[in-house]
JSON list of C-alpha atoms in Angstrom, two decimals:
[
{"chain": "A", "resi": 1, "resn": "UNK", "atom": "CA", "xyz": [111.94, 84.13, 75.12]},
{"chain": "A", "resi": 2, "resn": "UNK", "atom": "CA", "xyz": [114.54, 85.49, 77.57]},
{"chain": "A", "resi": 3, "resn": "UNK", "atom": "CA", "xyz": [116.56, 82.87, 79.47]},
{"chain": "A", "resi": 4, "resn": "UNK", "atom": "CA", "xyz": [117.90, 83.91, 82.88]},
{"chain": "A", "resi": 5, "resn": "UNK", "atom": "CA", "xyz": [120.51, 82.13, 85.02]},
{"chain": "A", "resi": 6, "resn": "UNK", "atom": "CA", "xyz": [120.20, 82.65, 88.77]},
{"chain": "A", "resi": 7, "resn": "UNK", "atom": "CA", "xyz": [121.98, 81.42, 91.87]},
{"chain": "A", "resi": 8, "resn": "UNK", "atom": "CA", "xyz": [119.38, 83.00, 94.16]},
{"chain": "A", "resi": 9, "resn": "UNK", "atom": "CA", "xyz": [115.83, 84.27, 93.60]},
{"chain": "A", "resi": 10, "resn": "UNK", "atom": "CA", "xyz": [114.55, 87.04, 95.88]},
{"chain": "A", "resi": 11, "resn": "UNK", "atom": "CA", "xyz": [110.86, 87.89, 96.11]},
{"chain": "A", "resi": 12, "resn": "UNK", "atom": "CA", "xyz": [108.97, 90.90, 97.33]},
{"chain": "A", "resi": 13, "resn": "UNK", "atom": "CA", "xyz": [105.69, 89.74, 98.88]},
{"chain": "A", "resi": 14, "resn": "UNK", "atom": "CA", "xyz": [102.76, 92.20, 98.73]},
{"chain": "A", "resi": 15, "resn": "UNK", "atom": "CA", "xyz": [101.80, 92.81, 95.12]},
{"chain": "A", "resi": 16, "resn": "UNK", "atom": "CA", "xyz": [104.37, 90.32, 93.84]},
{"chain": "A", "resi": 17, "resn": "UNK", "atom": "CA", "xyz": [103.25, 87.02, 95.39]},
{"chain": "A", "resi": 18, "resn": "UNK", "atom": "CA", "xyz": [100.01, 88.01, 97.13]},
{"chain": "A", "resi": 19, "resn": "UNK", "atom": "CA", "xyz": [97.38, 90.69, 96.58]},
{"chain": "A", "resi": 20, "resn": "UNK", "atom": "CA", "xyz": [96.16, 92.09, 99.89]},
{"chain": "A", "resi": 21, "resn": "UNK", "atom": "CA", "xyz": [94.96, 95.46, 98.61]},
{"chain": "A", "resi": 22, "resn": "UNK", "atom": "CA", "xyz": [91.23, 94.86, 99.08]},
{"chain": "A", "resi": 23, "resn": "UNK", "atom": "CA", "xyz": [91.71, 93.33, 102.53]},
{"chain": "A", "resi": 24, "resn": "UNK", "atom": "CA", "xyz": [93.90, 96.23, 103.60]},
{"chain": "A", "resi": 25, "resn": "UNK", "atom": "CA", "xyz": [91.47, 98.83, 102.27]},
{"chain": "A", "resi": 26, "resn": "UNK", "atom": "CA", "xyz": [88.57, 97.21, 104.13]},
{"chain": "A", "resi": 27, "resn": "UNK", "atom": "CA", "xyz": [90.53, 96.99, 107.37]},
{"chain": "A", "resi": 28, "resn": "UNK", "atom": "CA", "xyz": [91.52, 100.65, 107.13]},
{"chain": "A", "resi": 29, "resn": "UNK", "atom": "CA", "xyz": [87.96, 101.74, 106.33]},
{"chain": "A", "resi": 30, "resn": "UNK", "atom": "CA", "xyz": [86.55, 99.91, 109.34]},
{"chain": "A", "resi": 31, "resn": "UNK", "atom": "CA", "xyz": [89.34, 101.20, 111.57]},
{"chain": "A", "resi": 32, "resn": "UNK", "atom": "CA", "xyz": [88.64, 104.78, 110.49]},
{"chain": "A", "resi": 33, "resn": "UNK", "atom": "CA", "xyz": [84.91, 104.42, 111.06]},
{"chain": "A", "resi": 34, "resn": "UNK", "atom": "CA", "xyz": [85.46, 102.99, 114.55]},
{"chain": "A", "resi": 35, "resn": "UNK", "atom": "CA", "xyz": [87.72, 105.88, 115.46]},
{"chain": "A", "resi": 36, "resn": "UNK", "atom": "CA", "xyz": [85.60, 108.57, 113.78]},
{"chain": "A", "resi": 37, "resn": "UNK", "atom": "CA", "xyz": [88.06, 109.50, 111.05]},
{"chain": "A", "resi": 38, "resn": "UNK", "atom": "CA", "xyz": [87.02, 110.08, 107.44]},
{"chain": "A", "resi": 39, "resn": "UNK", "atom": "CA", "xyz": [88.30, 106.99, 105.56]},
{"chain": "A", "resi": 40, "resn": "UNK", "atom": "CA", "xyz": [88.75, 108.98, 102.34]},
{"chain": "A", "resi": 41, "resn": "UNK", "atom": "CA", "xyz": [91.41, 111.14, 103.97]},
{"chain": "A", "resi": 42, "resn": "UNK", "atom": "CA", "xyz": [93.44, 108.06, 104.81]},
{"chain": "A", "resi": 43, "resn": "UNK", "atom": "CA", "xyz": [92.84, 106.15, 101.58]},
{"chain": "A", "resi": 44, "resn": "UNK", "atom": "CA", "xyz": [93.82, 109.18, 99.51]},
{"chain": "A", "resi": 45, "resn": "UNK", "atom": "CA", "xyz": [97.18, 109.42, 101.24]},
{"chain": "A", "resi": 46, "resn": "UNK", "atom": "CA", "xyz": [100.13, 107.85, 99.47]},
{"chain": "A", "resi": 47, "resn": "UNK", "atom": "CA", "xyz": [99.43, 104.22, 100.28]},
{"chain": "A", "resi": 48, "resn": "UNK", "atom": "CA", "xyz": [98.56, 103.86, 103.97]},
{"chain": "A", "resi": 49, "resn": "UNK", "atom": "CA", "xyz": [100.97, 101.51, 105.64]},
{"chain": "A", "resi": 50, "resn": "UNK", "atom": "CA", "xyz": [100.15, 99.60, 108.80]},
{"chain": "A", "resi": 51, "resn": "UNK", "atom": "CA", "xyz": [102.90, 101.19, 110.87]},
{"chain": "A", "resi": 52, "resn": "UNK", "atom": "CA", "xyz": [103.02, 103.02, 114.17]},
{"chain": "A", "resi": 53, "resn": "UNK", "atom": "CA", "xyz": [104.55, 106.03, 112.42]},
{"chain": "A", "resi": 54, "resn": "UNK", "atom": "CA", "xyz": [101.66, 106.30, 109.95]},
{"chain": "A", "resi": 55, "resn": "UNK", "atom": "CA", "xyz": [99.07, 105.92, 112.70]},
{"chain": "A", "resi": 56, "resn": "UNK", "atom": "CA", "xyz": [100.69, 108.54, 114.94]},
{"chain": "A", "resi": 57, "resn": "UNK", "atom": "CA", "xyz": [100.76, 110.97, 112.03]},
{"chain": "A", "resi": 58, "resn": "UNK", "atom": "CA", "xyz": [97.17, 110.50, 110.85]},
{"chain": "A", "resi": 59, "resn": "UNK", "atom": "CA", "xyz": [95.45, 109.65, 114.14]},
{"chain": "A", "resi": 60, "resn": "UNK", "atom": "CA", "xyz": [97.05, 112.09, 116.62]},
{"chain": "A", "resi": 61, "resn": "UNK", "atom": "CA", "xyz": [94.13, 111.97, 119.07]},
{"chain": "A", "resi": 62, "resn": "UNK", "atom": "CA", "xyz": [93.78, 108.19, 119.04]},
{"chain": "A", "resi": 63, "resn": "UNK", "atom": "CA", "xyz": [93.29, 106.86, 122.56]},
{"chain": "A", "resi": 64, "resn": "UNK", "atom": "CA", "xyz": [94.61, 103.49, 121.49]},
{"chain": "A", "resi": 65, "resn": "UNK", "atom": "CA", "xyz": [98.41, 103.21, 121.55]},
{"chain": "A", "resi": 66, "resn": "UNK", "atom": "CA", "xyz": [100.01, 103.04, 118.12]},
{"chain": "A", "resi": 67, "resn": "UNK", "atom": "CA", "xyz": [101.34, 99.51, 118.72]},
{"chain": "A", "resi": 68, "resn": "UNK", "atom": "CA", "xyz": [97.88, 98.33, 119.75]},
{"chain": "A", "resi": 69, "resn": "UNK", "atom": "CA", "xyz": [96.39, 100.01, 116.68]},
{"chain": "A", "resi": 70, "resn": "UNK", "atom": "CA", "xyz": [98.87, 98.22, 114.42]},
{"chain": "A", "resi": 71, "resn": "UNK", "atom": "CA", "xyz": [97.92, 94.89, 116.01]},
{"chain": "A", "resi": 72, "resn": "UNK", "atom": "CA", "xyz": [94.22, 95.66, 115.56]},
{"chain": "A", "resi": 73, "resn": "UNK", "atom": "CA", "xyz": [94.67, 96.48, 111.87]},
{"chain": "A", "resi": 74, "resn": "UNK", "atom": "CA", "xyz": [96.90, 93.50, 111.14]},
{"chain": "A", "resi": 75, "resn": "UNK", "atom": "CA", "xyz": [94.51, 91.12, 112.87]},
{"chain": "A", "resi": 76, "resn": "UNK", "atom": "CA", "xyz": [91.64, 92.55, 110.82]},
{"chain": "A", "resi": 77, "resn": "UNK", "atom": "CA", "xyz": [93.50, 92.06, 107.52]},
{"chain": "A", "resi": 78, "resn": "UNK", "atom": "CA", "xyz": [94.59, 88.53, 108.44]},
{"chain": "A", "resi": 79, "resn": "UNK", "atom": "CA", "xyz": [91.33, 87.23, 109.87]},
{"chain": "A", "resi": 80, "resn": "UNK", "atom": "CA", "xyz": [88.37, 89.44, 108.98]},
{"chain": "A", "resi": 81, "resn": "UNK", "atom": "CA", "xyz": [89.31, 89.69, 105.31]},
{"chain": "A", "resi": 82, "resn": "UNK", "atom": "CA", "xyz": [91.47, 86.62, 104.70]},
{"chain": "A", "resi": 83, "resn": "UNK", "atom": "CA", "xyz": [89.03, 85.33, 102.08]},
{"chain": "A", "resi": 84, "resn": "UNK", "atom": "CA", "xyz": [89.69, 88.40, 99.95]},
{"chain": "A", "resi": 85, "resn": "UNK", "atom": "CA", "xyz": [93.47, 87.92, 99.86]},
{"chain": "A", "resi": 86, "resn": "UNK", "atom": "CA", "xyz": [94.54, 86.48, 96.51]},
{"chain": "A", "resi": 87, "resn": "UNK", "atom": "CA", "xyz": [97.66, 84.90, 95.09]},
{"chain": "A", "resi": 88, "resn": "UNK", "atom": "CA", "xyz": [99.24, 86.62, 92.12]},
{"chain": "A", "resi": 89, "resn": "UNK", "atom": "CA", "xyz": [98.63, 84.20, 89.20]},
{"chain": "A", "resi": 90, "resn": "UNK", "atom": "CA", "xyz": [101.58, 81.88, 88.74]},
{"chain": "A", "resi": 91, "resn": "UNK", "atom": "CA", "xyz": [103.13, 82.64, 92.14]},
{"chain": "A", "resi": 92, "resn": "UNK", "atom": "CA", "xyz": [102.44, 79.32, 93.85]},
{"chain": "A", "resi": 93, "resn": "UNK", "atom": "CA", "xyz": [103.64, 77.19, 90.94]},
{"chain": "A", "resi": 94, "resn": "UNK", "atom": "CA", "xyz": [106.82, 79.23, 90.56]},
{"chain": "A", "resi": 95, "resn": "UNK", "atom": "CA", "xyz": [107.68, 78.88, 94.26]},
{"chain": "A", "resi": 96, "resn": "UNK", "atom": "CA", "xyz": [106.88, 75.16, 94.33]},
{"chain": "A", "resi": 97, "resn": "UNK", "atom": "CA", "xyz": [109.13, 74.66, 91.29]},
{"chain": "A", "resi": 98, "resn": "UNK", "atom": "CA", "xyz": [111.91, 76.56, 93.07]},
{"chain": "A", "resi": 99, "resn": "UNK", "atom": "CA", "xyz": [111.42, 74.23, 96.05]},
{"chain": "A", "resi": 100, "resn": "UNK", "atom": "CA", "xyz": [111.81, 71.16, 93.83]},
{"chain": "A", "resi": 101, "resn": "UNK", "atom": "CA", "xyz": [114.81, 69.48, 92.20]},
{"chain": "A", "resi": 102, "resn": "UNK", "atom": "CA", "xyz": [113.84, 69.48, 88.53]},
{"chain": "A", "resi": 103, "resn": "UNK", "atom": "CA", "xyz": [115.67, 66.17, 87.88]},
{"chain": "A", "resi": 104, "resn": "UNK", "atom": "CA", "xyz": [114.75, 64.04, 90.90]},
{"chain": "A", "resi": 105, "resn": "UNK", "atom": "CA", "xyz": [111.47, 65.85, 91.74]},
{"chain": "A", "resi": 106, "resn": "UNK", "atom": "CA", "xyz": [112.52, 65.76, 95.39]},
{"chain": "A", "resi": 107, "resn": "UNK", "atom": "CA", "xyz": [111.97, 68.78, 97.58]},
{"chain": "A", "resi": 108, "resn": "UNK", "atom": "CA", "xyz": [115.06, 70.79, 98.50]},
{"chain": "A", "resi": 109, "resn": "UNK", "atom": "CA", "xyz": [115.84, 71.04, 102.20]},
{"chain": "A", "resi": 110, "resn": "UNK", "atom": "CA", "xyz": [117.32, 74.50, 101.56]},
{"chain": "A", "resi": 111, "resn": "UNK", "atom": "CA", "xyz": [115.73, 76.13, 98.48]},
{"chain": "A", "resi": 112, "resn": "UNK", "atom": "CA", "xyz": [117.60, 78.99, 96.86]},
{"chain": "A", "resi": 113, "resn": "UNK", "atom": "CA", "xyz": [114.89, 81.62, 97.22]},
{"chain": "A", "resi": 114, "resn": "UNK", "atom": "CA", "xyz": [113.91, 84.12, 99.87]},
{"chain": "A", "resi": 115, "resn": "UNK", "atom": "CA", "xyz": [111.28, 86.70, 100.73]},
{"chain": "A", "resi": 116, "resn": "UNK", "atom": "CA", "xyz": [112.26, 90.34, 101.21]},
{"chain": "A", "resi": 117, "resn": "UNK", "atom": "CA", "xyz": [109.29, 92.45, 102.29]},
{"chain": "A", "resi": 118, "resn": "UNK", "atom": "CA", "xyz": [108.74, 95.85, 103.84]},
{"chain": "A", "resi": 119, "resn": "UNK", "atom": "CA", "xyz": [105.77, 94.37, 105.66]},
{"chain": "A", "resi": 120, "resn": "UNK", "atom": "CA", "xyz": [105.54, 93.27, 109.28]},
{"chain": "A", "resi": 121, "resn": "UNK", "atom": "CA", "xyz": [106.64, 89.80, 110.42]},
{"chain": "A", "resi": 122, "resn": "UNK", "atom": "CA", "xyz": [103.11, 89.00, 111.58]},
{"chain": "A", "resi": 123, "resn": "UNK", "atom": "CA", "xyz": [101.33, 89.56, 108.27]},
{"chain": "A", "resi": 124, "resn": "UNK", "atom": "CA", "xyz": [104.19, 88.35, 106.08]},
{"chain": "A", "resi": 125, "resn": "UNK", "atom": "CA", "xyz": [104.41, 84.99, 107.86]},
{"chain": "A", "resi": 126, "resn": "UNK", "atom": "CA", "xyz": [100.62, 84.75, 108.02]},
{"chain": "A", "resi": 127, "resn": "UNK", "atom": "CA", "xyz": [100.35, 84.36, 104.25]},
{"chain": "A", "resi": 128, "resn": "UNK", "atom": "CA", "xyz": [102.71, 81.37, 104.34]},
{"chain": "A", "resi": 129, "resn": "UNK", "atom": "CA", "xyz": [100.54, 79.77, 107.01]},
{"chain": "A", "resi": 130, "resn": "UNK", "atom": "CA", "xyz": [97.39, 80.30, 104.95]},
{"chain": "A", "resi": 131, "resn": "UNK", "atom": "CA", "xyz": [97.20, 80.85, 101.19]},
{"chain": "A", "resi": 132, "resn": "UNK", "atom": "CA", "xyz": [100.85, 79.87, 100.62]},
{"chain": "A", "resi": 133, "resn": "UNK", "atom": "CA", "xyz": [100.94, 76.98, 103.09]},
{"chain": "A", "resi": 134, "resn": "UNK", "atom": "CA", "xyz": [101.50, 74.46, 100.26]},
{"chain": "A", "resi": 135, "resn": "UNK", "atom": "CA", "xyz": [104.72, 76.28, 99.44]},
{"chain": "A", "resi": 136, "resn": "UNK", "atom": "CA", "xyz": [106.05, 76.51, 102.98]},
{"chain": "A", "resi": 137, "resn": "UNK", "atom": "CA", "xyz": [107.93, 79.35, 104.63]},
{"chain": "A", "resi": 138, "resn": "UNK", "atom": "CA", "xyz": [111.40, 79.86, 103.14]},
{"chain": "A", "resi": 139, "resn": "UNK", "atom": "CA", "xyz": [114.37, 79.61, 105.47]},
{"chain": "A", "resi": 140, "resn": "UNK", "atom": "CA", "xyz": [115.50, 83.13, 104.59]},
{"chain": "A", "resi": 141, "resn": "UNK", "atom": "CA", "xyz": [112.68, 85.57, 105.28]},
{"chain": "A", "resi": 142, "resn": "UNK", "atom": "CA", "xyz": [113.47, 89.29, 105.61]},
{"chain": "A", "resi": 143, "resn": "UNK", "atom": "CA", "xyz": [110.79, 91.64, 106.97]},
{"chain": "A", "resi": 144, "resn": "UNK", "atom": "CA", "xyz": [110.69, 95.26, 108.11]},
{"chain": "A", "resi": 145, "resn": "UNK", "atom": "CA", "xyz": [111.96, 94.25, 111.54]},
{"chain": "A", "resi": 146, "resn": "UNK", "atom": "CA", "xyz": [115.17, 92.80, 110.07]},
{"chain": "A", "resi": 147, "resn": "UNK", "atom": "CA", "xyz": [116.47, 95.97, 108.41]},
{"chain": "A", "resi": 148, "resn": "UNK", "atom": "CA", "xyz": [117.23, 99.54, 109.36]},
{"chain": "A", "resi": 149, "resn": "UNK", "atom": "CA", "xyz": [116.47, 101.02, 105.93]},
{"chain": "A", "resi": 150, "resn": "UNK", "atom": "CA", "xyz": [113.44, 100.38, 103.73]},
{"chain": "A", "resi": 151, "resn": "UNK", "atom": "CA", "xyz": [113.43, 100.02, 99.95]},
{"chain": "A", "resi": 152, "resn": "UNK", "atom": "CA", "xyz": [114.79, 101.57, 97.72]},
{"chain": "A", "resi": 153, "resn": "UNK", "atom": "CA", "xyz": [117.78, 100.94, 99.96]},
{"chain": "A", "resi": 154, "resn": "UNK", "atom": "CA", "xyz": [119.12, 97.49, 99.00]},
{"chain": "A", "resi": 155, "resn": "UNK", "atom": "CA", "xyz": [119.79, 96.42, 102.60]},
{"chain": "A", "resi": 156, "resn": "UNK", "atom": "CA", "xyz": [117.03, 93.80, 102.66]},
{"chain": "A", "resi": 157, "resn": "UNK", "atom": "CA", "xyz": [118.03, 92.18, 99.38]},
{"chain": "A", "resi": 158, "resn": "UNK", "atom": "CA", "xyz": [121.70, 92.28, 100.31]},
{"chain": "A", "resi": 159, "resn": "UNK", "atom": "CA", "xyz": [120.97, 90.58, 103.62]},
{"chain": "A", "resi": 160, "resn": "UNK", "atom": "CA", "xyz": [118.81, 87.89, 102.01]},
{"chain": "A", "resi": 161, "resn": "UNK", "atom": "CA", "xyz": [121.46, 87.15, 99.40]},
{"chain": "A", "resi": 162, "resn": "UNK", "atom": "CA", "xyz": [124.15, 86.91, 102.07]},
{"chain": "A", "resi": 163, "resn": "UNK", "atom": "CA", "xyz": [122.08, 84.46, 104.13]},
{"chain": "A", "resi": 164, "resn": "UNK", "atom": "CA", "xyz": [121.19, 82.29, 101.13]},
{"chain": "A", "resi": 165, "resn": "UNK", "atom": "CA", "xyz": [124.81, 82.16, 99.99]},
{"chain": "A", "resi": 166, "resn": "UNK", "atom": "CA", "xyz": [125.83, 81.11, 103.50]},
{"chain": "A", "resi": 167, "resn": "UNK", "atom": "CA", "xyz": [123.29, 78.28, 103.42]},
{"chain": "A", "resi": 168, "resn": "UNK", "atom": "CA", "xyz": [124.73, 77.05, 100.12]},
{"chain": "A", "resi": 169, "resn": "UNK", "atom": "CA", "xyz": [128.38, 77.79, 101.00]},
{"chain": "A", "resi": 170, "resn": "UNK", "atom": "CA", "xyz": [128.70, 79.98, 97.93]},
{"chain": "A", "resi": 171, "resn": "UNK", "atom": "CA", "xyz": [130.16, 83.40, 97.23]},
{"chain": "A", "resi": 172, "resn": "UNK", "atom": "CA", "xyz": [127.80, 86.34, 97.53]},
{"chain": "A", "resi": 173, "resn": "UNK", "atom": "CA", "xyz": [130.11, 88.39, 95.34]},
{"chain": "A", "resi": 174, "resn": "UNK", "atom": "CA", "xyz": [129.76, 85.99, 92.41]},
{"chain": "A", "resi": 175, "resn": "UNK", "atom": "CA", "xyz": [126.11, 85.06, 92.95]},
{"chain": "A", "resi": 176, "resn": "UNK", "atom": "CA", "xyz": [123.73, 85.73, 90.08]},
{"chain": "A", "resi": 177, "resn": "UNK", "atom": "CA", "xyz": [120.64, 87.29, 91.60]},
{"chain": "A", "resi": 178, "resn": "UNK", "atom": "CA", "xyz": [117.08, 87.61, 90.28]},
{"chain": "A", "resi": 179, "resn": "UNK", "atom": "CA", "xyz": [114.65, 89.89, 92.10]},
{"chain": "A", "resi": 180, "resn": "UNK", "atom": "CA", "xyz": [110.86, 89.81, 91.63]},
{"chain": "A", "resi": 181, "resn": "UNK", "atom": "CA", "xyz": [109.12, 93.09, 92.41]},
{"chain": "A", "resi": 182, "resn": "UNK", "atom": "CA", "xyz": [105.99, 95.17, 91.78]},
{"chain": "A", "resi": 183, "resn": "UNK", "atom": "CA", "xyz": [107.12, 98.70, 92.70]},
{"chain": "A", "resi": 184, "resn": "UNK", "atom": "CA", "xyz": [109.68, 101.26, 91.50]},
{"chain": "A", "resi": 185, "resn": "UNK", "atom": "CA", "xyz": [111.15, 101.44, 95.02]},
{"chain": "A", "resi": 186, "resn": "UNK", "atom": "CA", "xyz": [111.62, 97.69, 95.13]},
{"chain": "A", "resi": 187, "resn": "UNK", "atom": "CA", "xyz": [113.09, 97.61, 91.63]},
{"chain": "A", "resi": 188, "resn": "UNK", "atom": "CA", "xyz": [115.69, 100.19, 92.63]},
{"chain": "A", "resi": 189, "resn": "UNK", "atom": "CA", "xyz": [116.55, 98.09, 95.69]},
{"chain": "A", "resi": 190, "resn": "UNK", "atom": "CA", "xyz": [116.99, 95.04, 93.49]},
{"chain": "A", "resi": 191, "resn": "UNK", "atom": "CA", "xyz": [119.20, 96.87, 91.04]},
{"chain": "A", "resi": 192, "resn": "UNK", "atom": "CA", "xyz": [121.19, 98.09, 94.03]},
{"chain": "A", "resi": 193, "resn": "UNK", "atom": "CA", "xyz": [122.44, 94.54, 94.62]},
{"chain": "A", "resi": 194, "resn": "UNK", "atom": "CA", "xyz": [123.19, 93.99, 90.95]},
{"chain": "A", "resi": 195, "resn": "UNK", "atom": "CA", "xyz": [120.18, 91.76, 90.32]},
{"chain": "A", "resi": 196, "resn": "UNK", "atom": "CA", "xyz": [118.23, 91.07, 87.18]},
{"chain": "A", "resi": 197, "resn": "UNK", "atom": "CA", "xyz": [114.77, 92.40, 88.07]},
{"chain": "A", "resi": 198, "resn": "UNK", "atom": "CA", "xyz": [111.50, 90.91, 86.85]},
{"chain": "A", "resi": 199, "resn": "UNK", "atom": "CA", "xyz": [108.57, 93.21, 87.66]},
{"chain": "A", "resi": 200, "resn": "UNK", "atom": "CA", "xyz": [104.84, 92.52, 87.61]},
{"chain": "A", "resi": 201, "resn": "UNK", "atom": "CA", "xyz": [102.20, 95.09, 86.65]},
{"chain": "A", "resi": 202, "resn": "UNK", "atom": "CA", "xyz": [99.94, 94.33, 89.60]},
{"chain": "A", "resi": 203, "resn": "UNK", "atom": "CA", "xyz": [100.43, 97.76, 91.18]},
{"chain": "A", "resi": 204, "resn": "UNK", "atom": "CA", "xyz": [102.13, 100.07, 88.66]},
{"chain": "A", "resi": 205, "resn": "UNK", "atom": "CA", "xyz": [101.98, 100.47, 84.90]},
{"chain": "A", "resi": 206, "resn": "UNK", "atom": "CA", "xyz": [104.77, 98.92, 82.87]},
{"chain": "A", "resi": 207, "resn": "UNK", "atom": "CA", "xyz": [106.38, 102.21, 81.86]},
{"chain": "A", "resi": 208, "resn": "UNK", "atom": "CA", "xyz": [106.87, 103.11, 85.53]},
{"chain": "A", "resi": 209, "resn": "UNK", "atom": "CA", "xyz": [108.51, 99.76, 86.16]},
{"chain": "A", "resi": 210, "resn": "UNK", "atom": "CA", "xyz": [110.84, 99.99, 83.17]},
{"chain": "A", "resi": 211, "resn": "UNK", "atom": "CA", "xyz": [111.60, 103.59, 84.10]},
{"chain": "A", "resi": 212, "resn": "UNK", "atom": "CA", "xyz": [112.71, 102.40, 87.55]},
{"chain": "A", "resi": 213, "resn": "UNK", "atom": "CA", "xyz": [115.13, 99.93, 85.98]},
{"chain": "A", "resi": 214, "resn": "UNK", "atom": "CA", "xyz": [113.24, 96.65, 85.57]},
{"chain": "A", "resi": 215, "resn": "UNK", "atom": "CA", "xyz": [114.89, 94.29, 83.09]},
{"chain": "A", "resi": 216, "resn": "UNK", "atom": "CA", "xyz": [111.66, 92.48, 82.25]},
{"chain": "A", "resi": 217, "resn": "UNK", "atom": "CA", "xyz": [108.03, 93.34, 82.97]},
{"chain": "A", "resi": 218, "resn": "UNK", "atom": "CA", "xyz": [105.22, 90.78, 82.97]},
{"chain": "A", "resi": 219, "resn": "UNK", "atom": "CA", "xyz": [101.52, 90.94, 83.75]},
{"chain": "A", "resi": 220, "resn": "UNK", "atom": "CA", "xyz": [101.82, 88.24, 86.41]},
{"chain": "A", "resi": 221, "resn": "UNK", "atom": "CA", "xyz": [104.02, 85.23, 87.17]},
{"chain": "A", "resi": 222, "resn": "UNK", "atom": "CA", "xyz": [102.34, 82.70, 84.89]},
{"chain": "A", "resi": 223, "resn": "UNK", "atom": "CA", "xyz": [104.91, 83.41, 82.19]},
{"chain": "A", "resi": 224, "resn": "UNK", "atom": "CA", "xyz": [107.96, 82.82, 84.40]},
{"chain": "A", "resi": 225, "resn": "UNK", "atom": "CA", "xyz": [109.04, 79.17, 84.36]},
{"chain": "A", "resi": 226, "resn": "UNK", "atom": "CA", "xyz": [111.78, 77.15, 86.03]},
{"chain": "A", "resi": 227, "resn": "UNK", "atom": "CA", "xyz": [113.55, 75.19, 83.29]},
{"chain": "A", "resi": 228, "resn": "UNK", "atom": "CA", "xyz": [116.28, 73.72, 85.50]},
{"chain": "A", "resi": 229, "resn": "UNK", "atom": "CA", "xyz": [116.79, 73.64, 89.26]},
{"chain": "A", "resi": 230, "resn": "UNK", "atom": "CA", "xyz": [119.31, 71.16, 90.66]},
{"chain": "A", "resi": 231, "resn": "UNK", "atom": "CA", "xyz": [122.03, 70.97, 93.31]},
{"chain": "A", "resi": 232, "resn": "UNK", "atom": "CA", "xyz": [124.66, 71.99, 90.78]},
{"chain": "A", "resi": 233, "resn": "UNK", "atom": "CA", "xyz": [124.77, 74.97, 88.47]},
{"chain": "A", "resi": 234, "resn": "UNK", "atom": "CA", "xyz": [122.41, 77.88, 88.18]},
{"chain": "A", "resi": 235, "resn": "UNK", "atom": "CA", "xyz": [118.65, 77.93, 88.33]},
{"chain": "A", "resi": 236, "resn": "UNK", "atom": "CA", "xyz": [117.49, 78.48, 84.75]},
{"chain": "A", "resi": 237, "resn": "UNK", "atom": "CA", "xyz": [114.36, 80.58, 84.26]},
{"chain": "A", "resi": 238, "resn": "UNK", "atom": "CA", "xyz": [112.56, 81.60, 81.14]},
{"chain": "A", "resi": 239, "resn": "UNK", "atom": "CA", "xyz": [110.30, 84.60, 80.78]},
{"chain": "A", "resi": 240, "resn": "UNK", "atom": "CA", "xyz": [107.57, 84.13, 78.21]},
{"chain": "A", "resi": 241, "resn": "UNK", "atom": "CA", "xyz": [106.23, 87.15, 76.37]},
{"chain": "A", "resi": 242, "resn": "UNK", "atom": "CA", "xyz": [107.57, 90.00, 78.54]},
{"chain": "A", "resi": 243, "resn": "UNK", "atom": "CA", "xyz": [105.78, 93.28, 77.96]},
{"chain": "A", "resi": 244, "resn": "UNK", "atom": "CA", "xyz": [107.51, 95.51, 75.45]},
{"chain": "A", "resi": 245, "resn": "UNK", "atom": "CA", "xyz": [109.49, 98.47, 76.74]},
{"chain": "A", "resi": 246, "resn": "UNK", "atom": "CA", "xyz": [108.23, 101.11, 74.33]},
{"chain": "A", "resi": 247, "resn": "UNK", "atom": "CA", "xyz": [110.82, 103.66, 75.44]},
{"chain": "A", "resi": 248, "resn": "UNK", "atom": "CA", "xyz": [113.55, 101.64, 73.73]}
]
């Protein structure tokens, strides 16, 4: 059972903490049908993202402005299909445990974890107002609007680590970082800040995740436990039954 010491824990969101794939697919399908575009052409592209750039590329004759289209799609995901959005198993418990002093059982005012997502501020914050409302929005929350470069560039993780270390008056240089991810791009970003990376197989097969540099791969977050989390010293995590890296 691997034991990991961490000063900060950094989480990707989509595919790592929440599963929005079905909601996103439904929103795209309805959007395509309304605007007379074959949904299969969009769904077969390499992961349609709800961005103005993607919409301008694939809907060149759209009368709706790209910003308005993004808002329409995001609203549809968040409201029309909210019931189909799911938590990754183990995610809520892990975050609540990171919010809680393991000795006193009191809630930290400034937990040592952050979200680093390539998603929009609107949707990312929406999940913490709905299915993750019991956890609460972390103080450090990095979205696409906070960075100039997307993953695999480590900018987002570097920024989150810097902000968390400032909150705790600790050295970013010496901070032990753990990143939770579901994609090769995200794993590379995590490794780019010198983090130990725990990846979940919610989106990609384990060999792809190990190939990208993941240190541990798990099916979901039920096997990741907080053993110690206090004001002093490192957060201590254990990873139960990580999937075997067969390339070793």
